[in-house]
PDB file of C-alpha atoms in Angstrom:
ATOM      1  CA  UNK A  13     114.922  26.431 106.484  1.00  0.00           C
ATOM      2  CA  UNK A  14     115.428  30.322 107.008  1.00  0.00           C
ATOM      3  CA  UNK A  15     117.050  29.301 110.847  1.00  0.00           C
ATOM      4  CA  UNK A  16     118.919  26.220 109.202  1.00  0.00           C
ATOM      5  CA  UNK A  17     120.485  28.585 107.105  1.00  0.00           C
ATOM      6  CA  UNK A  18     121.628  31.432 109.863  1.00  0.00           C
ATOM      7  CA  UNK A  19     122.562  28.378 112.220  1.00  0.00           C
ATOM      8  CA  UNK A  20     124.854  27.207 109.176  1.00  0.00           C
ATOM      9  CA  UNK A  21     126.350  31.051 108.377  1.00  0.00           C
ATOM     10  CA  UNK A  22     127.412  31.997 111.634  1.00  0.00           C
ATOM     11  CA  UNK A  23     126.451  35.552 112.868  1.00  0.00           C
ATOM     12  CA  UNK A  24     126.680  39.070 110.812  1.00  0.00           C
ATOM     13  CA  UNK A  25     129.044  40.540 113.119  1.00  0.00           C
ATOM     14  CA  UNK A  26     128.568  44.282 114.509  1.00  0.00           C
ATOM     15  CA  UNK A  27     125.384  45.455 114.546  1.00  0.00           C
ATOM     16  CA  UNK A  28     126.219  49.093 113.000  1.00  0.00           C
ATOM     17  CA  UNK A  29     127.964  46.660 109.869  1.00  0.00           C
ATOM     18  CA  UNK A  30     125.115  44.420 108.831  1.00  0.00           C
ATOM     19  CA  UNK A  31     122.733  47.394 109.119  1.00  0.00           C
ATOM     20  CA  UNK A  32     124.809  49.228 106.839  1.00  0.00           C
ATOM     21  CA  UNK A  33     125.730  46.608 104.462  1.00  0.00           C
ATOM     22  CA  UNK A  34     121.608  45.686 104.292  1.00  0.00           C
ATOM     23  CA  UNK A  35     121.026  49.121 103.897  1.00  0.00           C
ATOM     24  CA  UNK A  36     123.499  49.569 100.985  1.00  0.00           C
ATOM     25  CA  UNK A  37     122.115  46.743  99.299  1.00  0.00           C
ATOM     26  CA  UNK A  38     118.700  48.017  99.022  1.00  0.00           C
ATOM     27  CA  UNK A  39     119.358  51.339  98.283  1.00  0.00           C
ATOM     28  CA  UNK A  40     122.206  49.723  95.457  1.00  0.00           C
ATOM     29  CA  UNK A  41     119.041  47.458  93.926  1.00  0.00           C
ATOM     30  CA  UNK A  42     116.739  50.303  94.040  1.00  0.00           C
ATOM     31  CA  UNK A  43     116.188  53.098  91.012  1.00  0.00           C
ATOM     32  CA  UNK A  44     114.695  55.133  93.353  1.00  0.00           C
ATOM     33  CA  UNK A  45     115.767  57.449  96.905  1.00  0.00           C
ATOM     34  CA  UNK A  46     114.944  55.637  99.641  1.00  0.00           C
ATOM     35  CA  UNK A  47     113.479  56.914 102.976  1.00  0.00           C
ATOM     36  CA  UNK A  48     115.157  56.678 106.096  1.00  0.00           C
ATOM     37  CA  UNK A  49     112.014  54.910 107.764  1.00  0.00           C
ATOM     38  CA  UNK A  50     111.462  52.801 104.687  1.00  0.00           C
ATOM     39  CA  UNK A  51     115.294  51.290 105.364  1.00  0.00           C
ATOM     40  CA  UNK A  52     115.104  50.784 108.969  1.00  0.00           C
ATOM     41  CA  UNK A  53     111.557  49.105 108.753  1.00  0.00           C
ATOM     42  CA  UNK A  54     113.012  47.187 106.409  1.00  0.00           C
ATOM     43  CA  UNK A  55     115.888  46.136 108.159  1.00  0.00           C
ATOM     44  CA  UNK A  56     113.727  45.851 111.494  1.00  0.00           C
ATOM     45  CA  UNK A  57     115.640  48.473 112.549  1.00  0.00           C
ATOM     46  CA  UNK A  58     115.135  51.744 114.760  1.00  0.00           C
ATOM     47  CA  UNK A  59     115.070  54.274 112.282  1.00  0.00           C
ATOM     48  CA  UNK A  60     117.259  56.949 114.561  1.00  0.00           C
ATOM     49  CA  UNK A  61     120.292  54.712 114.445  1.00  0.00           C
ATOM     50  CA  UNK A  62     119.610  53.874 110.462  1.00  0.00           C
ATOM     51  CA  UNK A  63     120.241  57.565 110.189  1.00  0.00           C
ATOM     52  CA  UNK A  64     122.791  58.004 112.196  1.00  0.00           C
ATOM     53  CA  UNK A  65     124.582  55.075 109.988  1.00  0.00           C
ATOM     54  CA  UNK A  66     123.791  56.558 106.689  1.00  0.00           C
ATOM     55  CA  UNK A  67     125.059  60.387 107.750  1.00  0.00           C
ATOM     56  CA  UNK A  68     128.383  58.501 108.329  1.00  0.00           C
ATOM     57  CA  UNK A  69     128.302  56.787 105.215  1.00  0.00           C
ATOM     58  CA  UNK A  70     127.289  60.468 103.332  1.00  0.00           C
ATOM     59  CA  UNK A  71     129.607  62.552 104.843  1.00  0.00           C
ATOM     60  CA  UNK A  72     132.627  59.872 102.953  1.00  0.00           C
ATOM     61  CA  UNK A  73     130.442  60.054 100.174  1.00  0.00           C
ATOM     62  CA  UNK A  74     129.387  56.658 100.055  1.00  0.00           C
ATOM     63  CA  UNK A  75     125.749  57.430 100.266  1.00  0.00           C
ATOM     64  CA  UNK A  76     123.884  60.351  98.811  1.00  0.00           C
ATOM     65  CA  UNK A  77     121.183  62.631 101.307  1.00  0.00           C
ATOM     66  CA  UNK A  78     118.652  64.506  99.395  1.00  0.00           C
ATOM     67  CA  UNK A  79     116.269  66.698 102.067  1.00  0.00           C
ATOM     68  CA  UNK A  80     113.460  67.557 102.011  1.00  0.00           C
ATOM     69  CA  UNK A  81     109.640  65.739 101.786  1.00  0.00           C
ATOM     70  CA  UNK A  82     110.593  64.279  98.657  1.00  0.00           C
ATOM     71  CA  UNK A  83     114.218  63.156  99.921  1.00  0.00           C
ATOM     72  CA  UNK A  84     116.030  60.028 100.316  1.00  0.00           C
ATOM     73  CA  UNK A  85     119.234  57.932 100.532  1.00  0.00           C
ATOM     74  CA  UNK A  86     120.720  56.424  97.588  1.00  0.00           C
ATOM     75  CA  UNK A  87     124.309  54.633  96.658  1.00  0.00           C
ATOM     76  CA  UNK A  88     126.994  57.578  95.240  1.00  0.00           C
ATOM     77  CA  UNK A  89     129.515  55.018  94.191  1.00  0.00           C
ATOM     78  CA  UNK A  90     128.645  51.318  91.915  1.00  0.00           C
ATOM     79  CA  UNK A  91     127.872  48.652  93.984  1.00  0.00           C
ATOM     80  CA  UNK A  92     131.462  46.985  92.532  1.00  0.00           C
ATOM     81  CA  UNK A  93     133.359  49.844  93.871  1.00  0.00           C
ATOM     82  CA  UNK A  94     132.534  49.828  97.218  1.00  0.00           C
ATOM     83  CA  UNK A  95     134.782  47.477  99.479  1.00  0.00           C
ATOM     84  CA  UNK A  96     133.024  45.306 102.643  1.00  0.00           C
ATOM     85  CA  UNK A  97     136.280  47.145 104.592  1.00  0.00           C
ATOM     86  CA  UNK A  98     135.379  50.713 103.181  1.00  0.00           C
ATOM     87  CA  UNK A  99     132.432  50.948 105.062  1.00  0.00           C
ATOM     88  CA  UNK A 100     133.677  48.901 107.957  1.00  0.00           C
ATOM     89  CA  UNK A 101     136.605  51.277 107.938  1.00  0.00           C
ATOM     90  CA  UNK A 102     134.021  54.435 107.566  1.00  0.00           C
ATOM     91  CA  UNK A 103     131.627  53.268 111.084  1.00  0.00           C
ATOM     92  CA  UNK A 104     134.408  50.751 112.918  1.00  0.00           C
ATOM     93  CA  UNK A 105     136.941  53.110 114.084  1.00  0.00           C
ATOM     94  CA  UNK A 106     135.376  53.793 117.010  1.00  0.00           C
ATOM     95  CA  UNK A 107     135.295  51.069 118.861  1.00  0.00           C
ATOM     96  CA  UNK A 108     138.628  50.132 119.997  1.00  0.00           C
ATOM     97  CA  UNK A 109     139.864  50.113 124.128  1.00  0.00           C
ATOM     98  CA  UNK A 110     143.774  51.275 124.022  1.00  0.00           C
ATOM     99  CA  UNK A 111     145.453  49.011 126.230  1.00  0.00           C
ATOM    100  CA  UNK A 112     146.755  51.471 128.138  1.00  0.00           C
ATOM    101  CA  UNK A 113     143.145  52.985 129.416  1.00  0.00           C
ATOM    102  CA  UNK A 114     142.272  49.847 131.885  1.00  0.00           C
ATOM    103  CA  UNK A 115     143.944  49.129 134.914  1.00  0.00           C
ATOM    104  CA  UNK A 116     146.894  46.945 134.187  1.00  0.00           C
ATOM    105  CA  UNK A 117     147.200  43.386 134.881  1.00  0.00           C
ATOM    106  CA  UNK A 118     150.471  43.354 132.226  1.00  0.00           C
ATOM    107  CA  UNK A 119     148.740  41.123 129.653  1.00  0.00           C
ATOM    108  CA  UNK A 120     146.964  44.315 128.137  1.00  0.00           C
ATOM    109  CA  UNK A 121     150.000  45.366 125.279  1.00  0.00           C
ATOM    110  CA  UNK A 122     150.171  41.634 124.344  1.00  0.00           C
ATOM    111  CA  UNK A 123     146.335  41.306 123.902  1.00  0.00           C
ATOM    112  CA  UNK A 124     146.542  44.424 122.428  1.00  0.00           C
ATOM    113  CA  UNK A 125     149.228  42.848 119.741  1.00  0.00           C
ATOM    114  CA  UNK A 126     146.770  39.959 119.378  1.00  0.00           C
ATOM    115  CA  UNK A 127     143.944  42.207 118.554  1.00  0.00           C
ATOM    116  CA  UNK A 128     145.440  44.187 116.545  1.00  0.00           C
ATOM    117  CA  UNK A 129     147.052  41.434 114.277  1.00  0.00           C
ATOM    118  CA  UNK A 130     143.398  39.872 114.149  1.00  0.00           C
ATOM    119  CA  UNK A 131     141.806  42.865 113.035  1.00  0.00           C
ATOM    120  CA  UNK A 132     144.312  43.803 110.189  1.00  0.00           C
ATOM    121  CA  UNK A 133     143.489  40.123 108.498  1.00  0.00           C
ATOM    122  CA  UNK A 134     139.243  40.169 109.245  1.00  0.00           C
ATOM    123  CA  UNK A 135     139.715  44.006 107.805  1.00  0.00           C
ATOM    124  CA  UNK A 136     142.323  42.368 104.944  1.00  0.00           C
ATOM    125  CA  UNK A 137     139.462  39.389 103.867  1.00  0.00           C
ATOM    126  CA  UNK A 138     136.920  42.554 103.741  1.00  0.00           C
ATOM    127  CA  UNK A 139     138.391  44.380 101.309  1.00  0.00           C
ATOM    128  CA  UNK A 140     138.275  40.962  99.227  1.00  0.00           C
ATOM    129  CA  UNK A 141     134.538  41.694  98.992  1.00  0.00           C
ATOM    130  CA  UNK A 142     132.515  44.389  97.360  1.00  0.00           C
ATOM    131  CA  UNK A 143     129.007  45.166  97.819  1.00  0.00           C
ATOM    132  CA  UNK A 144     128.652  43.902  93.995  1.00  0.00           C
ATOM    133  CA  UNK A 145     129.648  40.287  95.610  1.00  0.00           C
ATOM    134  CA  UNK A 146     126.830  40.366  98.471  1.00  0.00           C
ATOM    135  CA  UNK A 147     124.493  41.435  95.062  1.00  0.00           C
ATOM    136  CA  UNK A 148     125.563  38.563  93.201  1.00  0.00           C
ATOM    137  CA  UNK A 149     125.227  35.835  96.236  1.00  0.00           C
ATOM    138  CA  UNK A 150     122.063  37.084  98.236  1.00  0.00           C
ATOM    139  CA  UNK A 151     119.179  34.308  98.520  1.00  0.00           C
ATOM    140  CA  UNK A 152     115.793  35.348  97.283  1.00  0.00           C
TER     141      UNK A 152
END
């Protein structure tokens, strides 16, 4: 059933998003801080790149760090107030090619248009979505 289902959905896009969408999600239905290792094992995750996902997601406040042996991760914002595109916005930025930095074949500025124009409505439909939404619609 569980394969029936992910055949039906499709796939959950960048790998850096769905980790830090899951990861939101369980720290936003948790009461407590959640550990780093707990999250990625969780997730099935390497637990380097879960941090490296939630010290973006601190440093635009999105997440809390608390050190220390006793530390953990948990949500600084409500679940409702936190757009699919905010934290697309906070890890995706990185990840573009400027047309101009490959050899040209003169198709690159119109793909480039394309792209571009594709990426302002997938970010638009994201910012439809909070993480309150994925809480709402998850299957147990």
């Amino acid at each position: 059933m569980t394969m029936q289902l992910l055949i039906q959905s499709g796939d959950l896009g960048p790998k850096w998003f769905h980790v830090a969408l899951r990861a939101i999600v369980l720290m936003a239905e948790s009461n407590e801080l959640l550990k780093s290792n707990y999250i990625a094992e969780t997730l099935g995750e390497d637990a380097t790149f879960v941090r490296k996902i939630l010290a973006k997601l601190a440093e635009q406040d999105y997440v809390q760090a608390h050190s220390g042996r006793y530390g953990g991760y948990c949500l600084n914002k409500a679940p409702a107030q936190i757009t699919m595109q905010d934290i697309y916005s906070v890890l995706g930025n990185n990840n573009e090619t400027p047309y101009w930095s490959v050899p040209s074949t003169g198709s690159e500025r119109f793909i480039s248009m394309i792209i571009a124009k594709a990426e302002k409505t997938f970010q638009s439909v994201l910012a439809d979505f909070t993480i309150q939404d994925i809480l709402d619609n998850r299957s147990k």
